[in-house]
Structures are given as C-alpha cells and as structure tokens.
Short mmCIF file of C-alpha atoms in Angstrom, two decimals:
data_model
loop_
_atom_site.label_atom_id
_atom_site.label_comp_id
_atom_site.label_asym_id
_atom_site.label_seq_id
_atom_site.Cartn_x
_atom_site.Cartn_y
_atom_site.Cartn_z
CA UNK A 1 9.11 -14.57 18.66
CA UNK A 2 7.01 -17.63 18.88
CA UNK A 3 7.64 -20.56 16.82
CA UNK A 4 4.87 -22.43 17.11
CA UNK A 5 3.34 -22.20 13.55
CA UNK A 6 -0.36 -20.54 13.12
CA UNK A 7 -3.33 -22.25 12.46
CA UNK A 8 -5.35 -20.46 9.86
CA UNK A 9 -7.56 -22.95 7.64
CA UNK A 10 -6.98 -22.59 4.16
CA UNK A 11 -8.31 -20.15 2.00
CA UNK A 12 -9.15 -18.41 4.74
CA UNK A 13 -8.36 -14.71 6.33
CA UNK A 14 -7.34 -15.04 9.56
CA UNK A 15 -9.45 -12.71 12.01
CA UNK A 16 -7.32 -10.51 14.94
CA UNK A 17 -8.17 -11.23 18.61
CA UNK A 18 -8.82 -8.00 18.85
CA UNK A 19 -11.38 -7.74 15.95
CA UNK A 20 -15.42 -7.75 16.05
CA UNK A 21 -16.84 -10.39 15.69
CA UNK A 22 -17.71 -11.76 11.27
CA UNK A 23 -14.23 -11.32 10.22
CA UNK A 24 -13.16 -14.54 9.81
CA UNK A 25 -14.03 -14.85 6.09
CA UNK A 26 -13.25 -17.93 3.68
CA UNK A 27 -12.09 -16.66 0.35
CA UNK A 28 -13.50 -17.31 -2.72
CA UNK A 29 -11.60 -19.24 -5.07
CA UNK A 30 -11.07 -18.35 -8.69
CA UNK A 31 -8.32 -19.89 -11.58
CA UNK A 32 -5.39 -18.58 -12.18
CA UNK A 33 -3.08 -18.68 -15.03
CA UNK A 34 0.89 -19.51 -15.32
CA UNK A 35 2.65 -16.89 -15.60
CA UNK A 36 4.56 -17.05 -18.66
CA UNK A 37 1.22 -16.89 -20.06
CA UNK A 38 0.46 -14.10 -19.00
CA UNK A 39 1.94 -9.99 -19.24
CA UNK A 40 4.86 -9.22 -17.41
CA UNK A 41 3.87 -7.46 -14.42
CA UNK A 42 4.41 -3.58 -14.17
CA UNK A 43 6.77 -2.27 -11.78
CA UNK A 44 6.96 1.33 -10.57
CA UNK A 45 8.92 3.46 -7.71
CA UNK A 46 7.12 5.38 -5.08
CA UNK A 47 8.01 9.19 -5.12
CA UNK A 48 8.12 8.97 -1.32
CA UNK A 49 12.02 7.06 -1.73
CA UNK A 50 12.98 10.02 -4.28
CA UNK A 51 12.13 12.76 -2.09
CA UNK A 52 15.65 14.53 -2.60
CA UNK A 53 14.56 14.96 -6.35
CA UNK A 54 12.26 17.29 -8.29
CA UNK A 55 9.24 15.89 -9.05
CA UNK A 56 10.13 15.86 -13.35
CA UNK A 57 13.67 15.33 -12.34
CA UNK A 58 12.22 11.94 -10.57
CA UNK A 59 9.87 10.92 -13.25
CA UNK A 60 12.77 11.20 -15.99
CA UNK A 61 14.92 9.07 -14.00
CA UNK A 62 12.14 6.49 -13.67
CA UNK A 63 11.36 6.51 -17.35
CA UNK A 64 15.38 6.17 -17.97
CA UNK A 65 15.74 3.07 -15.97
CA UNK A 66 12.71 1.18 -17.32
CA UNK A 67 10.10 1.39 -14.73
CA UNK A 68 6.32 1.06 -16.23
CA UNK A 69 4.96 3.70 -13.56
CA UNK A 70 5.48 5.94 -10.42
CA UNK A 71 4.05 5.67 -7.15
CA UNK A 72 3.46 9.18 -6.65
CA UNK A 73 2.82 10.69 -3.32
CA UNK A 74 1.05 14.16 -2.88
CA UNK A 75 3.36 16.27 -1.08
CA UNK A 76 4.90 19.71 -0.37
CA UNK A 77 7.72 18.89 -2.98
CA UNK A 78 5.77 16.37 -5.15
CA UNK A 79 2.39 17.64 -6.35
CA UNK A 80 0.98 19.57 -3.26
CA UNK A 81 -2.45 18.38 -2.94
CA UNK A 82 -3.00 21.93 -0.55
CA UNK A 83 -1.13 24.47 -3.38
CA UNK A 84 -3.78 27.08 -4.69
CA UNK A 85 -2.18 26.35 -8.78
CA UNK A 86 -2.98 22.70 -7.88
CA UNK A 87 -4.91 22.16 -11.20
CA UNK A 88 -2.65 23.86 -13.64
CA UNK A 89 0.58 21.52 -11.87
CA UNK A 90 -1.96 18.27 -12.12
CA UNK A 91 -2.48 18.95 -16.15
CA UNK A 92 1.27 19.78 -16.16
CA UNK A 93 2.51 16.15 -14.40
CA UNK A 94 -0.28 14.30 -16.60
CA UNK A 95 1.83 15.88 -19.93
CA UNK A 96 4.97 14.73 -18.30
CA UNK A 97 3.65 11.51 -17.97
CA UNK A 98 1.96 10.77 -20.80
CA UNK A 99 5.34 11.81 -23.08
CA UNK A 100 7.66 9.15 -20.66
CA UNK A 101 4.81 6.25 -21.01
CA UNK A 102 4.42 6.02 -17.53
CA UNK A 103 1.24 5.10 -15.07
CA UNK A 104 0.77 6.34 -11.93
CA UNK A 105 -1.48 5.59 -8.76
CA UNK A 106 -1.92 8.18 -6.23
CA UNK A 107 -0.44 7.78 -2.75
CA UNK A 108 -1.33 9.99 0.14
CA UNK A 109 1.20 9.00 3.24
CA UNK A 110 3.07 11.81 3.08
CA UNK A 111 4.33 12.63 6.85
CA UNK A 112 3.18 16.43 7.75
CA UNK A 113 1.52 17.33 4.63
CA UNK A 114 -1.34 18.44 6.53
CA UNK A 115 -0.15 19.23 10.19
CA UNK A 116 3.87 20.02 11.01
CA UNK A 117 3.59 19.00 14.34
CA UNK A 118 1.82 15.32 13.90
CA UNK A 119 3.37 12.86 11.57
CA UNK A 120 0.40 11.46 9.55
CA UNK A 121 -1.76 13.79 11.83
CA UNK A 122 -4.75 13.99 11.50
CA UNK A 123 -6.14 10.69 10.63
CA UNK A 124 -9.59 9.28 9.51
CA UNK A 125 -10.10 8.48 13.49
CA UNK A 126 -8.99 11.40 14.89
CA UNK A 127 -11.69 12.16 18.13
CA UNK A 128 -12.52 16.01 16.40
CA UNK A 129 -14.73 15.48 13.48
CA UNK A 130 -13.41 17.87 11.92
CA UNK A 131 -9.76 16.80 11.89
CA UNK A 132 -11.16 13.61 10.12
CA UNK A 133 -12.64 16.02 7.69
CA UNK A 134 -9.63 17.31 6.79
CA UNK A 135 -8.10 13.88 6.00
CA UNK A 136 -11.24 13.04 4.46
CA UNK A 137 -10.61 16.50 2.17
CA UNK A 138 -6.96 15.62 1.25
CA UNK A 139 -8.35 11.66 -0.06
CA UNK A 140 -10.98 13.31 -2.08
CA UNK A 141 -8.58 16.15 -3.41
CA UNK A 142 -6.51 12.75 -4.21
CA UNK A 143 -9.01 10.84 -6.14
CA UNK A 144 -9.45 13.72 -8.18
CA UNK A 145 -5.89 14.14 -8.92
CA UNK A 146 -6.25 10.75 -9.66
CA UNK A 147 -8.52 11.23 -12.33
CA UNK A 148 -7.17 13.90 -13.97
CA UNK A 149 -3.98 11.77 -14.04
CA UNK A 150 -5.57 8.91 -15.34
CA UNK A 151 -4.66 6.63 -12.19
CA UNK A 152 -5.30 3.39 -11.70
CA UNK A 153 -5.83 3.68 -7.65
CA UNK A 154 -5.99 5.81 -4.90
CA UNK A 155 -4.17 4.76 -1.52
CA UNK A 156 -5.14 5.18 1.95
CA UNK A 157 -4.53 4.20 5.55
CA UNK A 158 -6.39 4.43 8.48
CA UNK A 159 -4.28 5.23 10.97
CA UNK A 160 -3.12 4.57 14.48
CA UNK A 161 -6.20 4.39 17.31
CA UNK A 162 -5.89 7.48 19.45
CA UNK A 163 -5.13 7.18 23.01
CA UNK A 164 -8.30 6.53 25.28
CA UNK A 165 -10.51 5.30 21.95
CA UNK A 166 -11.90 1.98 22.09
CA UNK A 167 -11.42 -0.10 18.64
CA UNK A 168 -15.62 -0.02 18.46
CA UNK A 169 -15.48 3.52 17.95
CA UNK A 170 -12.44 3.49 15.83
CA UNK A 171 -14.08 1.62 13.28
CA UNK A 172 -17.28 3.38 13.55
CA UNK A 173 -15.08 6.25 12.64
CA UNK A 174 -13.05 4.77 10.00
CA UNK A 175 -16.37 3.92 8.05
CA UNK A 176 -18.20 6.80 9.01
CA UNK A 177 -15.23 9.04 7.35
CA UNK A 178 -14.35 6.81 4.45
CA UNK A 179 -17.92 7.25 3.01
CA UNK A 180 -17.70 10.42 1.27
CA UNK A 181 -14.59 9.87 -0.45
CA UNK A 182 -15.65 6.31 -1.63
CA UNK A 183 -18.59 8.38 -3.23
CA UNK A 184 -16.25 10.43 -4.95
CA UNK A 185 -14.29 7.37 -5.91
CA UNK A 186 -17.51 6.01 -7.18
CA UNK A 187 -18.64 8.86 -9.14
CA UNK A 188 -15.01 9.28 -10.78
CA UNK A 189 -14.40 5.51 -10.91
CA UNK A 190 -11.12 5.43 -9.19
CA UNK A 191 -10.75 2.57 -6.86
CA UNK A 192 -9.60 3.65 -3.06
CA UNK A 193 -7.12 1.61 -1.88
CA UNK A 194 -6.89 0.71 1.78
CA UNK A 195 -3.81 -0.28 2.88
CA UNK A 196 -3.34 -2.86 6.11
CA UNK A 197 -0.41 -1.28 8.01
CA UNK A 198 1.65 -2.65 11.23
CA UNK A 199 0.48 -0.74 14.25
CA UNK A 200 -2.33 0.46 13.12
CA UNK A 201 -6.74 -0.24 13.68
CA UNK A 202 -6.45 -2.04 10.15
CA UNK A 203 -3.37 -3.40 10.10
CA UNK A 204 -4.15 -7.23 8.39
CA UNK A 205 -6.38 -8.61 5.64
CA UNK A 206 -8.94 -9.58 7.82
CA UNK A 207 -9.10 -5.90 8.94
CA UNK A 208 -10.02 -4.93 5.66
CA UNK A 209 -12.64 -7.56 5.08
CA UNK A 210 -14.01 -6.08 8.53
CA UNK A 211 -14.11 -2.78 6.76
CA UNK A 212 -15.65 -3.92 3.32
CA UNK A 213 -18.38 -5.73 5.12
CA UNK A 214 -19.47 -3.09 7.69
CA UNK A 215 -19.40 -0.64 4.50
CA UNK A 216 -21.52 -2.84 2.59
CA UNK A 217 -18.68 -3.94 0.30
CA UNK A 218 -19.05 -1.03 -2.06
CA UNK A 219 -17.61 -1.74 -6.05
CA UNK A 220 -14.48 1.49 -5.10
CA UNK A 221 -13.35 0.07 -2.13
CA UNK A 222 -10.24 -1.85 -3.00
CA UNK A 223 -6.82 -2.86 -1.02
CA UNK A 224 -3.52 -2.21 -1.33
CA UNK A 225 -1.11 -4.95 -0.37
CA UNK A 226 2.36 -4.19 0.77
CA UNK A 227 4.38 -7.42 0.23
CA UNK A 228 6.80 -6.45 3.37
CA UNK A 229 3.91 -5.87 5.62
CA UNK A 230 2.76 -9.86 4.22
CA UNK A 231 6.31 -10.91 5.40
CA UNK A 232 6.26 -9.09 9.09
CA UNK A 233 2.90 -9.89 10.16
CA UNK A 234 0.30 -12.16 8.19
CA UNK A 235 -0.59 -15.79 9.29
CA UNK A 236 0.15 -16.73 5.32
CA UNK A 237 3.18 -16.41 3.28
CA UNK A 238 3.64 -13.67 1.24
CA UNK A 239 2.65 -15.41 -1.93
CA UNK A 240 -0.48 -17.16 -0.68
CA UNK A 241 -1.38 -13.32 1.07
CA UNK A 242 -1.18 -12.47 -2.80
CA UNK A 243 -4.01 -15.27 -3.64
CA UNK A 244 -6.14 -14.37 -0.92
CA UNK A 245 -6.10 -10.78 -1.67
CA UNK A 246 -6.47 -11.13 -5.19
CA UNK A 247 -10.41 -10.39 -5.79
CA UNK A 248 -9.77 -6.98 -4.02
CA UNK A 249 -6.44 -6.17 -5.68
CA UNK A 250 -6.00 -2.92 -6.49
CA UNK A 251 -2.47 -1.87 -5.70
CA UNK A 252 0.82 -3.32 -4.78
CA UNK A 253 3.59 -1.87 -2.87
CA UNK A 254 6.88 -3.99 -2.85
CA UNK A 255 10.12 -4.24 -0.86
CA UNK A 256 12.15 -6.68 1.62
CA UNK A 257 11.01 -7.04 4.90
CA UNK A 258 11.76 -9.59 8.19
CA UNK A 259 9.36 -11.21 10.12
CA UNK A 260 7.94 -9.55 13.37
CA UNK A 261 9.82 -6.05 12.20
CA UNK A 262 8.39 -3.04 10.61
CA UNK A 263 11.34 -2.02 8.46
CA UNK A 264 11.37 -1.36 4.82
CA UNK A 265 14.43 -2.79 3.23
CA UNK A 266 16.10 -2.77 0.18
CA UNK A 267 15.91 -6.06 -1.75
CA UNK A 268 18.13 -9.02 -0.67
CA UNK A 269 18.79 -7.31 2.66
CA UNK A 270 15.01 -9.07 4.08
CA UNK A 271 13.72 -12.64 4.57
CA UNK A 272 11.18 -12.52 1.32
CA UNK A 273 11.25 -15.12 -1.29
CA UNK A 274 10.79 -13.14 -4.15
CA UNK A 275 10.02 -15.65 -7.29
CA UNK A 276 6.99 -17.04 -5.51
CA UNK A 277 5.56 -13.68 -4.75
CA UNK A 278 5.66 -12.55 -8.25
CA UNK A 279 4.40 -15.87 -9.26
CA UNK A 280 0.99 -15.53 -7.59
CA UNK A 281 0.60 -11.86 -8.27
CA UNK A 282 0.84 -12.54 -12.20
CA UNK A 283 -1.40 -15.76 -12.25
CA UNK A 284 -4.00 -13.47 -10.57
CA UNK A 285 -3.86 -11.38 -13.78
CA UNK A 286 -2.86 -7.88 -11.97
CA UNK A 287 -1.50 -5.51 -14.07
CA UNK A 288 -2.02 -2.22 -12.06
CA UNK A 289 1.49 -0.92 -10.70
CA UNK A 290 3.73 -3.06 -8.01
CA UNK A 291 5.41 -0.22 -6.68
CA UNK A 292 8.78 -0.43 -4.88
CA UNK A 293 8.28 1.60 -1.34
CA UNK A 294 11.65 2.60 0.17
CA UNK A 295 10.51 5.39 1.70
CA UNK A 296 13.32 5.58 4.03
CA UNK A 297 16.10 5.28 1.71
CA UNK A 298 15.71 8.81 -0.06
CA UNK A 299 18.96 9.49 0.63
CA UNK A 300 20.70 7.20 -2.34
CA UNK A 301 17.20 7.20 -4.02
CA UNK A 302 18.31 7.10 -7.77
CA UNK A 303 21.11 4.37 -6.70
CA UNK A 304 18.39 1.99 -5.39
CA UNK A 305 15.62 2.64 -7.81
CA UNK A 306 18.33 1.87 -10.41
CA UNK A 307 18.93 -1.66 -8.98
CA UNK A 308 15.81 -2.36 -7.96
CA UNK A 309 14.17 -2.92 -11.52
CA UNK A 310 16.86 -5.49 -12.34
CA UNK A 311 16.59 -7.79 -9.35
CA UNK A 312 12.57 -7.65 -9.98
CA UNK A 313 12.65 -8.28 -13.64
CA UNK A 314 15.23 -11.13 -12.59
CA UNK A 315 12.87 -12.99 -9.61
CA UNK A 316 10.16 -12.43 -12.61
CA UNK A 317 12.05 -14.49 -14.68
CA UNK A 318 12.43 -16.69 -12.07
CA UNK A 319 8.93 -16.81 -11.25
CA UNK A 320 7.82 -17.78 -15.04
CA UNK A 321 9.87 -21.54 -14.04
CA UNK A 322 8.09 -22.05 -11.11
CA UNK A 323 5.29 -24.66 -10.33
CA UNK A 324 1.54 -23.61 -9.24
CA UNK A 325 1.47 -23.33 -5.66
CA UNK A 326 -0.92 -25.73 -3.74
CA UNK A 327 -1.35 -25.65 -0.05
CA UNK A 328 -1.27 -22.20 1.36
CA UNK A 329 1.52 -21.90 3.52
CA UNK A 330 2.11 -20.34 7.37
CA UNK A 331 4.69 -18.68 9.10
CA UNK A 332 5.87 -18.37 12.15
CA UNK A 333 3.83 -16.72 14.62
CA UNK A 334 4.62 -12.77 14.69
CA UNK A 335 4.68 -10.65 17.95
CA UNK A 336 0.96 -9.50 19.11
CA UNK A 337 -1.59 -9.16 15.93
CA UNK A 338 -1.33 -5.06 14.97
CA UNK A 339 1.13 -4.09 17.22
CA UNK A 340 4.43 -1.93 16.31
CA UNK A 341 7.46 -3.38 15.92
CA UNK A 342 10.19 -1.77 18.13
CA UNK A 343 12.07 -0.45 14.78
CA UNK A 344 12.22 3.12 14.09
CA UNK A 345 9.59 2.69 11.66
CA UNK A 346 7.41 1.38 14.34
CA UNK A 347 3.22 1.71 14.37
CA UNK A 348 3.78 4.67 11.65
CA UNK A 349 3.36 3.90 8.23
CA UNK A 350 6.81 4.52 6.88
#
C-alpha cells in the first residue's frame, strides 16, 4: 500500500483512471445542521447477516433489540422475489412489519437467487441480452415489492465486467439495462439505489456520477453508500464520502472495514472512526435506514445484531459532541482504483 496521500481537490469526486472522460465532478455544497439538532438517525440490520433465521423469526428479533428497520434481501429463504405466492407473502411481511414499527428498504444481492451455478450471475452487463433481462426482471419485481412494502429504497449493483468486455461497452450496458427499471422506479416512486462496490465497473462515487450523467440524471436514480467500502477504497474519509454523497443519498449500509481490503467486519474489529461518520450523515438530514451489512457473519447473527445497536447508538452519542468538520480529509492511497482485494470477499459484493 502506498502512502503517499491522494490529491483530490475539495468538494470534489475523484474520477478513476480507468473512467470516461466528465467524471470528475465538483459537488455542490449545501448547509448542514448539528446533530443534536437534529433526529437520531435510524439504524436497521440487513437480512443477508440473519440468514440462519426465518424471515418473522428475524424481524421479531430486530424489533426486540431496538432496531428502527430491516435491510431485507429477496431471497430463497427471505421473501423469494421468483415464488409463484409472491404477492400473498409481500402483503403478509408488510402486516408483520407494520405491527413491529419497523421500515424496510429492499436489497437484491442475494448470491444464486437467480442462477446456482454463478454467484450474483447474471448481472446488468452480462454479454446475452437476455441474461441482463433477467436481472433487469428481478430489480423491477424488487421495486414493486418495494412498494407494496412501503420502502424507502431499492438497492442495486452493477456487477463485475465480464471477461473480454471493454469498460465502454460495460457502461453502455449498465445504462442501457438500468432504464426500464428506473421507469418503474419512477412510476412507483421508489428511489433505485446504486451501490459503488470494490471490484466491480462502478465501484466509487465518481462511478456513479458517470452513471447519473450518461442517464441524464433521472429524479429515481439514487446511491447507496456502504461506509466500509468509504474506508477500503475512496480518496476521502469516510465522513467527508458522507458529505459528498449527500444530495444523492438514498441508502446507507454500515459496518467496519480496513483500508485496501474488501472485508466486512464487525464493529471495533476495522480501522473506521465511527463518531465522525455518524456526525456527517445526521447533519445531512438522512433519515432513511443505515443498515448494518454483515453478511458474512450469519453464523452468530442474533449475537452481533444484538451488539451492534448499542455500539451505534453509543458513537451517536458521541457524534452529537463533536465539532463541524471543515477541510475534507484524504487517506492513504488504496491498491489500484476498482480492483478486488485479495480477501475472500474479493471483487464480489459480499
């Protein structure tokens, strides 16, 4: 790792080498509030780190521990998004959730939930049209899941580029596939949420200004921003990722994370200063979930979603004491812009 620091200009998203060329995009700049004048933020747990529970087993346990909401992912054992009753479950989860008082967004990186054989196969840049069509199907069969649920956001990924396709055509693809389901999105007014992830064509911010802009920046096209992800490869500290992203902010995902590795970690166990991170995302006014994505820790699932909550609600309370920021701050240079991490978890998302 390189420790020669980055040099991004403020308020700025840093563009990737690799990236076409207009992506390089100053921020615009907009107040924000203290946070102990504002809400308390909403925390949640993804379904995708209780995947050892039923699906009402997992929401009780949520609701018993505190959490405002669940990020729920569509999957064989949570909500099939491909089951033939799939309406009749969807009206059944939003009764469940409306008696615990909990929100939900919608996430959709569940591993084989549409091929066995290909983790997170097929993807929105698949080469056959119409294996993008089929992810294409299962975001649009989420946004209207979404609805029904009363979501606040629907997630989404591009994916990895496929051997022999040149990053051109991978975003010609991305856009090209995305389209229909932001109409959907539009006509049921459910933001889709594009998560940057390591590894893959739009792994950073600036990847998903590239996006907005060849789109035409349409109103549903959101982000998610995975505070881990900030940590192990942005030019800007976690917290000042949070002010950059905030016009666009439409979901959080939340967990530790070092700097240069892929690796979703339980809090305390990373390199993230928490306090500052929760700072900025409250004086942005967010109040949409922050989930907690521990994806890989399924196994003790109800052990770390019950200490989670506490050490959140704690660097909250921290957070509230805390001066505004000024300067945005750098880090430390992380290995090649995009590229996996060589950590199980590597260019996959989770």
């Amino acid at each position: 790792m390189s420790e020669a620091p980055l040099t991004t200009p403020p308020g700025a998203v840093p563009a990737r080498p690799d990236a076409p060329p207009g992506v390089h995009r100053a921020q615009p700049s907009a107040p924000l509030a203290q946070p102990s004048s504002l809400p308390p933020l909403r925390f949640g747990y993804g379904t995708n780190g209780l995947a050892d529970l039923r699906l009402d087993d997992a929401l009780g346990l949520l609701a018993d521990l505190g959490y405002d909401g669940v990020g729920l992912t569509l999957d064989h054992m949570h909500l099939d998004p491909l089951a033939p009753d799939l309406a009749a479950r969807t009206r059944r989860v939003a009764q469940r959730l409306e008696a615990l008082g909990l929100g939900v967004t919608i996430e959709t990186g569940a591993r084989y939930v549409l091929d066995p054989r290909r983790k997170h196969g097929p993807s929105l840049l698949d080469p056959d049209p119409d294996d993008r069509a089929r992810r294409a199907d299962l975001l649009v069969r989420a946004v209207r899941v979404a609805a029904d649920l009363g979501a606040h956001a629907v997630h989404c990924f591009s994916g990895v580029v496929p051997e022999g396709t040149d990053t051109h055509t991978a975003w010609k693809r991305l856009a090209e596939t995305l389209t229909p389901v932001l109409d959907v999105a539009a006509s049921t007014g459910i933001p889709l949420a594009v998560e940057p992830e390591p590894g893959h064509l739009l792994a950073t911010l600036a990847d998903f200004h590239h996006l907005r802009s060849a789109l035409g920046d349409p109103e549903h096209l959101g982000l998610t921003l995975d505070i881990g992800h900030c940590q192990c490869l942005e030019p800007l500290s976690p917290a000042d990722c949070v002010r950059a992203a905030a016009p666009w902010l439409r979901h959080v995902q939340i967990e530790d994370m070092r700097r240069g590795v892929h690796e979703h970690l339980p809090f305390g166990e990373g390199e993230i200063d928490f306090p500052p991170v929760l700072a900025a995302l409250a004086a942005t006014g967010y109040q949409g979930l922050t989930v907690v994505e521990l994806p890989r820790h399924s196994h003790a699932g109800p052990h770390f979603a019950a200490h989670s909550l506490p050490f959140l609600r704690h660097a909250e309370r921290t957070a509230a004491t805390l001066r505004p920021a000024t300067a945005p701050a750098l880090q430390q240079a992380a290995p090649p812009h995009g590229a996996p991490s060589a950590t199980p978890e590597g260019s996959s998302i989770r």
